[in-house]
mmCIF file of C-alpha atoms in Angstrom:
data_model
loop_
_atom_site.group_PDB
_atom_site.id
_atom_site.type_symbol
_atom_site.label_atom_id
_atom_site.label_comp_id
_atom_site.label_asym_id
_atom_site.label_seq_id
_atom_site.Cartn_x
_atom_site.Cartn_y
_atom_site.Cartn_z
ATOM 1 C CA MET A 1 0.000 0.000 0.000
ATOM 2 C CA ARG A 2 1.405 3.412 -0.988
ATOM 3 C CA ARG A 3 2.197 5.620 1.980
ATOM 4 C CA ALA A 4 0.584 9.035 1.901
ATOM 5 C CA ALA A 5 2.707 12.137 2.420
ATOM 6 C CA ALA A 6 3.033 12.898 6.125
ATOM 7 C CA ARG A 7 0.716 15.552 7.533
ATOM 8 C CA SER A 8 -0.261 16.441 11.075
ATOM 9 C CA LEU A 9 -3.029 14.528 12.828
ATOM 10 C CA ALA A 10 -4.746 17.816 13.552
ATOM 11 C CA ALA A 11 -5.041 18.539 9.826
ATOM 12 C CA PHE A 12 -6.153 14.992 9.124
ATOM 13 C CA SER A 13 -8.809 14.973 11.825
ATOM 14 C CA GLY A 14 -10.403 18.232 10.765
ATOM 15 C CA CYS A 15 -10.515 17.573 7.022
ATOM 16 C CA SER A 16 -11.892 15.069 4.611
ATOM 17 C CA TYR A 17 -10.881 14.423 1.040
ATOM 18 C CA LEU A 18 -13.740 12.104 0.162
ATOM 19 C CA ALA A 19 -17.376 12.388 -0.751
ATOM 20 C CA PHE A 20 -19.577 9.723 -2.248
ATOM 21 C CA VAL A 21 -20.415 9.323 -5.916
ATOM 22 C CA ALA A 22 -22.578 6.409 -7.050
ATOM 23 C CA CYS A 23 -25.293 3.954 -6.049
ATOM 24 C CA LEU A 24 -24.801 0.203 -5.767
ATOM 25 C CA ALA A 25 -26.217 -0.957 -9.078
ATOM 26 C CA GLY A 26 -29.038 -3.448 -8.849
ATOM 27 C CA ALA A 27 -29.025 -3.811 -5.061
ATOM 28 C CA THR A 28 -32.143 -5.803 -4.154
ATOM 29 C CA GLY A 29 -34.401 -4.077 -1.676
ATOM 30 C CA CYS A 30 -32.332 -0.908 -1.671
ATOM 31 C CA ARG A 31 -33.697 2.577 -1.938
ATOM 32 C CA THR A 32 -31.850 5.747 -2.736
ATOM 33 C CA ALA A 33 -32.082 8.978 -4.712
ATOM 34 C CA PRO A 34 -29.539 11.187 -6.466
ATOM 35 C CA PRO A 35 -28.208 14.030 -4.333
ATOM 36 C CA VAL A 36 -28.575 17.591 -5.498
ATOM 37 C CA LEU A 37 -25.516 18.277 -7.658
ATOM 38 C CA ALA A 38 -25.544 22.065 -7.816
ATOM 39 C CA PRO A 39 -27.848 23.569 -5.182
ATOM 40 C CA ASP A 40 -28.675 27.223 -5.744
ATOM 41 C CA VAL A 41 -27.005 29.376 -3.112
ATOM 42 C CA ALA A 42 -30.042 31.689 -3.139
ATOM 43 C CA SER A 43 -32.178 28.900 -1.682
ATOM 44 C CA PHE A 44 -30.163 28.800 1.544
ATOM 45 C CA ALA A 45 -30.588 30.725 4.770
ATOM 46 C CA SER A 46 -27.934 31.131 7.461
ATOM 47 C CA VAL A 47 -28.587 29.495 10.836
ATOM 48 C CA THR A 48 -26.744 29.285 14.133
ATOM 49 C CA ALA A 49 -24.426 26.405 14.957
ATOM 50 C CA GLU A 50 -26.922 25.305 17.618
ATOM 51 C CA ALA A 51 -29.811 25.222 15.148
ATOM 52 C CA PHE A 52 -27.726 23.266 12.640
ATOM 53 C CA ALA A 53 -26.629 20.802 15.324
ATOM 54 C CA ALA A 54 -30.245 20.207 16.371
ATOM 55 C CA LEU A 55 -31.211 19.284 12.809
ATOM 56 C CA ALA A 56 -28.085 17.166 12.298
ATOM 57 C CA ALA A 57 -28.665 15.238 15.543
ATOM 58 C CA ARG A 58 -31.825 13.720 14.098
ATOM 59 C CA SER A 59 -29.664 11.590 11.776
ATOM 60 C CA GLN A 60 -27.893 9.803 14.659
ATOM 61 C CA PRO A 61 -28.547 6.107 15.333
ATOM 62 C CA ALA A 62 -30.779 5.290 18.277
ATOM 63 C CA GLY A 63 -28.128 3.321 20.183
ATOM 64 C CA SER A 64 -24.718 1.670 20.128
ATOM 65 C CA GLU A 65 -24.025 -0.920 17.450
ATOM 66 C CA LEU A 66 -21.231 -2.941 15.869
ATOM 67 C CA LEU A 67 -21.058 -2.878 12.063
ATOM 68 C CA SER A 68 -19.261 -5.378 9.826
ATOM 69 C CA LEU A 69 -17.687 -3.831 6.725
ATOM 70 C CA ARG A 70 -16.171 -4.682 3.383
ATOM 71 C CA TRP A 71 -14.171 -1.852 1.836
ATOM 72 C CA ARG A 72 -12.267 -0.979 -1.312
ATOM 73 C CA PHE A 73 -10.005 2.026 -1.903
ATOM 74 C CA THR A 74 -8.494 3.129 -5.206
ATOM 75 C CA ASP A 75 -6.511 6.129 -6.374
ATOM 76 C CA ALA A 76 -4.159 6.885 -9.260
ATOM 77 C CA ALA A 77 -1.344 4.825 -7.735
ATOM 78 C CA SER A 78 -2.936 1.966 -5.816
ATOM 79 C CA SER A 79 -5.916 -0.277 -5.237
ATOM 80 C CA VAL A 80 -6.532 -2.148 -1.995
ATOM 81 C CA SER A 81 -9.493 -3.841 -0.346
ATOM 82 C CA GLY A 82 -10.303 -5.704 2.816
ATOM 83 C CA ARG A 83 -12.681 -6.025 5.726
ATOM 84 C CA GLY A 84 -13.312 -4.045 8.854
ATOM 85 C CA ALA A 85 -15.613 -3.119 11.714
ATOM 86 C CA ALA A 86 -17.179 0.060 13.024
ATOM 87 C CA ARG A 87 -18.231 0.604 16.629
ATOM 88 C CA VAL A 88 -20.733 3.417 17.001
ATOM 89 C CA THR A 89 -21.955 4.993 20.240
ATOM 90 C CA PRO A 90 -24.063 8.126 19.746
ATOM 91 C CA PRO A 91 -23.794 10.997 19.969
ATOM 92 C CA ASP A 92 -20.055 11.346 19.358
ATOM 93 C CA SER A 93 -18.043 8.111 19.637
ATOM 94 C CA LEU A 94 -16.956 6.085 16.618
ATOM 95 C CA ARG A 95 -14.164 3.597 16.003
ATOM 96 C CA ILE A 96 -13.378 2.103 12.606
ATOM 97 C CA ASP A 97 -10.859 -0.739 12.255
ATOM 98 C CA VAL A 98 -9.740 -1.813 8.789
ATOM 99 C CA ARG A 99 -7.522 -4.630 7.602
ATOM 100 C CA GLY A 100 -6.283 -5.674 4.175
ATOM 101 C CA PRO A 101 -6.214 -9.160 2.648
ATOM 102 C CA LEU A 102 -5.037 -11.886 5.066
ATOM 103 C CA GLY A 103 -4.888 -9.307 7.835
ATOM 104 C CA PHE A 104 -2.238 -7.175 6.120
ATOM 105 C CA GLY A 105 -2.376 -3.397 6.529
ATOM 106 C CA ARG A 106 -4.324 -3.025 9.767
ATOM 107 C CA GLY A 107 -5.369 0.418 10.946
ATOM 108 C CA ALA A 108 -7.775 2.151 13.314
ATOM 109 C CA LEU A 109 -9.426 5.553 13.492
ATOM 110 C CA VAL A 110 -11.069 6.567 16.783
ATOM 111 C CA LEU A 111 -13.307 9.587 17.323
ATOM 112 C CA ALA A 112 -14.381 9.991 20.942
ATOM 113 C CA GLY A 113 -15.890 13.323 21.870
ATOM 114 C CA ASP A 114 -13.383 16.012 20.929
ATOM 115 C CA SER A 115 -10.436 13.592 20.773
ATOM 116 C CA VAL A 116 -9.195 11.747 17.706
ATOM 117 C CA TRP A 117 -6.375 9.332 17.018
ATOM 118 C CA ALA A 118 -5.311 7.109 14.154
ATOM 119 C CA ASN A 119 -2.891 4.177 14.120
ATOM 120 C CA PRO A 120 -0.894 4.062 11.949
ATOM 121 C CA GLU A 121 -1.670 7.653 11.004
ATOM 122 C CA ASP A 122 -0.503 7.636 7.369
ATOM 123 C CA LEU A 123 -2.171 4.325 6.470
ATOM 124 C CA VAL A 124 -5.487 5.344 8.002
ATOM 125 C CA ARG A 125 -5.307 8.737 6.311
ATOM 126 C CA GLN A 126 -4.895 7.064 2.938
ATOM 127 C CA VAL A 127 -7.846 4.692 3.300
ATOM 128 C CA LEU A 128 -10.319 6.628 5.473
ATOM 129 C CA PRO A 129 -11.602 10.194 5.190
ATOM 130 C CA GLY A 130 -11.510 12.632 8.112
ATOM 131 C CA ARG A 131 -13.817 13.085 11.033
ATOM 132 C CA PHE A 132 -17.089 14.468 9.798
ATOM 133 C CA MET A 133 -17.105 12.523 6.518
ATOM 134 C CA VAL A 134 -16.474 9.244 8.336
ATOM 135 C CA TRP A 135 -19.751 9.904 10.158
ATOM 136 C CA ALA A 136 -21.422 10.793 6.859
ATOM 137 C CA MET A 137 -20.415 7.405 5.427
ATOM 138 C CA LEU A 138 -22.658 5.887 8.066
ATOM 139 C CA GLY A 139 -25.524 8.283 7.349
ATOM 140 C CA VAL A 140 -24.861 10.714 10.209
ATOM 141 C CA VAL A 141 -24.462 14.482 9.805
ATOM 142 C CA ARG A 142 -21.765 15.999 12.019
ATOM 143 C CA PRO A 143 -19.922 19.260 11.349
ATOM 144 C CA PRO A 144 -16.120 19.403 11.052
ATOM 145 C CA ASP A 145 -13.992 21.168 13.641
ATOM 146 C CA GLU A 146 -13.969 24.529 11.853
ATOM 147 C CA VAL A 147 -17.014 26.003 10.109
ATOM 148 C CA GLU A 148 -17.425 29.563 8.860
ATOM 149 C CA ARG A 149 -21.121 29.374 8.030
ATOM 150 C CA TYR A 150 -24.086 27.064 8.622
ATOM 151 C CA GLU A 151 -27.041 27.115 6.226
ATOM 152 C CA VAL A 152 -30.310 25.286 5.577
ATOM 153 C CA GLY A 153 -32.402 25.107 2.436
ATOM 154 C CA ASP A 154 -34.778 22.909 0.514
ATOM 155 C CA ALA A 155 -35.150 21.420 -2.948
ATOM 156 C CA ASP A 156 -38.329 19.691 -4.114
ATOM 157 C CA GLY A 157 -39.372 19.087 -0.523
ATOM 158 C CA ARG A 158 -36.018 17.726 0.582
ATOM 159 C CA ARG A 159 -34.004 19.365 3.344
ATOM 160 C CA LEU A 160 -30.517 20.638 2.558
ATOM 161 C CA LEU A 161 -27.953 21.205 5.299
ATOM 162 C CA ARG A 162 -24.876 23.077 4.187
ATOM 163 C CA LEU A 163 -21.689 24.051 5.988
ATOM 164 C CA VAL A 164 -18.852 26.156 4.641
ATOM 165 C CA GLU A 165 -15.342 25.581 5.962
ATOM 166 C CA PRO A 166 -12.468 28.074 6.099
ATOM 167 C CA GLY A 167 -10.974 28.142 2.623
ATOM 168 C CA GLY A 168 -14.361 28.059 0.947
ATOM 169 C CA ARG A 169 -15.132 24.348 0.646
ATOM 170 C CA ALA A 170 -18.873 23.784 1.034
ATOM 171 C CA THR A 171 -20.513 20.475 1.926
ATOM 172 C CA THR A 172 -24.233 20.129 1.239
ATOM 173 C CA PHE A 173 -26.119 17.191 2.748
ATOM 174 C CA GLU A 174 -29.448 16.201 1.217
ATOM 175 C CA LEU A 175 -32.032 14.620 3.512
ATOM 176 C CA SER A 176 -35.496 13.181 3.146
ATOM 177 C CA GLY A 177 -37.030 13.893 6.531
ATOM 178 C CA ASP A 178 -34.199 12.962 8.917
ATOM 179 C CA THR A 179 -32.612 10.427 6.526
ATOM 180 C CA VAL A 180 -29.365 11.393 4.797
ATOM 181 C CA LEU A 181 -29.534 10.584 1.079
ATOM 182 C CA GLY A 182 -26.155 11.916 0.056
ATOM 183 C CA ALA A 183 -24.025 15.015 -0.248
ATOM 184 C CA VAL A 184 -21.889 17.088 -2.571
ATOM 185 C CA GLN A 185 -18.736 19.081 -1.937
ATOM 186 C CA SER A 186 -17.800 22.154 -3.943
ATOM 187 C CA ARG A 187 -15.331 25.020 -4.151
ATOM 188 C CA GLY A 188 -17.108 27.953 -5.721
ATOM 189 C CA ASP A 189 -18.818 26.634 -8.841
ATOM 190 C CA THR A 190 -16.586 23.545 -9.049
ATOM 191 C CA LEU A 191 -17.851 20.174 -7.877
ATOM 192 C CA VAL A 192 -14.983 18.453 -6.049
ATOM 193 C CA GLY A 193 -16.724 15.493 -4.410
ATOM 194 C CA ARG A 194 -19.989 13.620 -4.311
ATOM 195 C CA LEU A 195 -21.603 11.296 -1.807
ATOM 196 C CA MET A 196 -24.421 8.825 -2.114
ATOM 197 C CA LEU A 197 -25.703 6.220 0.309
ATOM 198 C CA VAL A 198 -27.723 3.117 -0.476
ATOM 199 C CA ARG A 199 -30.181 1.987 2.174
ATOM 200 C CA GLY A 200 -31.862 -1.350 2.678
ATOM 201 C CA ALA A 201 -35.584 -1.995 2.996
ATOM 202 C CA ASN A 202 -35.328 -1.136 6.712
ATOM 203 C CA GLY A 203 -33.856 2.274 5.900
ATOM 204 C CA ARG A 204 -30.358 1.495 7.221
ATOM 205 C CA VAL A 205 -27.232 2.228 5.184
ATOM 206 C CA VAL A 206 -25.918 -0.844 3.375
ATOM 207 C CA HIS A 207 -23.529 0.747 0.874
ATOM 208 C CA ALA A 208 -21.510 3.951 0.525
ATOM 209 C CA ASP A 209 -19.490 4.936 -2.530
ATOM 210 C CA ALA A 210 -17.169 7.932 -2.360
ATOM 211 C CA GLN A 211 -15.160 9.842 -4.912
ATOM 212 C CA ASP A 212 -12.787 12.785 -4.707
ATOM 213 C CA PHE A 213 -12.565 14.410 -8.120
ATOM 214 C CA GLU A 214 -9.484 16.434 -7.183
ATOM 215 C CA ARG A 215 -7.421 13.482 -5.968
ATOM 216 C CA LYS A 216 -9.049 10.908 -8.262
ATOM 217 C CA ALA A 217 -9.620 8.727 -5.207
ATOM 218 C CA ARG A 218 -12.536 6.448 -4.422
ATOM 219 C CA LEU A 219 -13.660 4.582 -1.314
ATOM 220 C CA VAL A 220 -16.441 1.992 -1.253
ATOM 221 C CA PHE A 221 -18.025 0.596 1.891
ATOM 222 C CA ASP A 222 -20.477 -2.303 2.111
ATOM 223 C CA ILE A 223 -22.081 -2.771 5.521
ATOM 224 C CA THR A 224 -22.632 -6.507 5.721
ATOM 225 C CA GLY A 225 -23.941 -6.797 9.281
ATOM 226 C CA ARG A 226 -25.233 -4.815 12.270
ATOM 227 C CA THR A 227 -25.298 -5.965 15.883
ATOM 228 C CA PRO A 228 -26.922 -3.790 18.577
ATOM 229 C CA SER A 229 -24.723 -3.232 21.623
ATOM 230 C CA GLY A 230 -25.323 -2.070 25.147
ATOM 231 C CA GLY A 231 -21.994 -0.239 24.962
ATOM 232 C CA PHE A 232 -18.310 -0.948 24.446
ATOM 233 C CA PRO A 233 -15.414 -1.282 26.934
ATOM 234 C CA ALA A 234 -13.617 1.967 27.715
ATOM 235 C CA GLY A 235 -10.412 0.568 26.229
ATOM 236 C CA VAL A 236 -11.980 0.629 22.762
ATOM 237 C CA TRP A 237 -11.627 4.425 22.698
ATOM 238 C CA ARG A 238 -8.066 4.625 24.083
ATOM 239 C CA ARG A 239 -4.862 4.837 22.112
ATOM 240 C CA PRO A 240 -2.825 1.617 22.540
#
């Protein structure tokens, strides 16, 4: 696996290079809809961080659960796939462990409250996006660490939640009710990323497909199993 250029964990944890692009073709029992590709800025109204957070919180899962994953990552220089697991405890704790074929290339990303750590940092950075887009892969809206502006809008009866980061990158989530359908990322008039989620007949995410048009990188997740949990040991969230 190609090693990504070293950057600080603080930069990694606050940023994401991925957003999702396409639906799982022919998935039986799945339901999805294309995200808005170029939402009109005039349709948005500014809101407070608290108001945005209240709307975003509705997308959180009801309780802790363990997810089984299959994943595939490709970019211009490499292609790798494997299996993994995600431990989710709302409202703000998430751990994703990934491993390559035959256990090669293991890595973990842990988000617990305001803390974040990755091990090994460069491997995890290559395969997984940053904090708020990791949550989005699982159908949960959470803002990144730094946001200049929060906005809400609508399109054909669907809610749009948009946040603008320092530097001008905007992420627009599209929701039907409280269900995240997908998202787009843009810089000015340029589309730089796209996200779409596929949900099963029960409304839970079963597939996520992500593409970064700037880096020509793609990440695919299939969620193959979900197990409710009463909670996870404290050691799950600690750096080894």
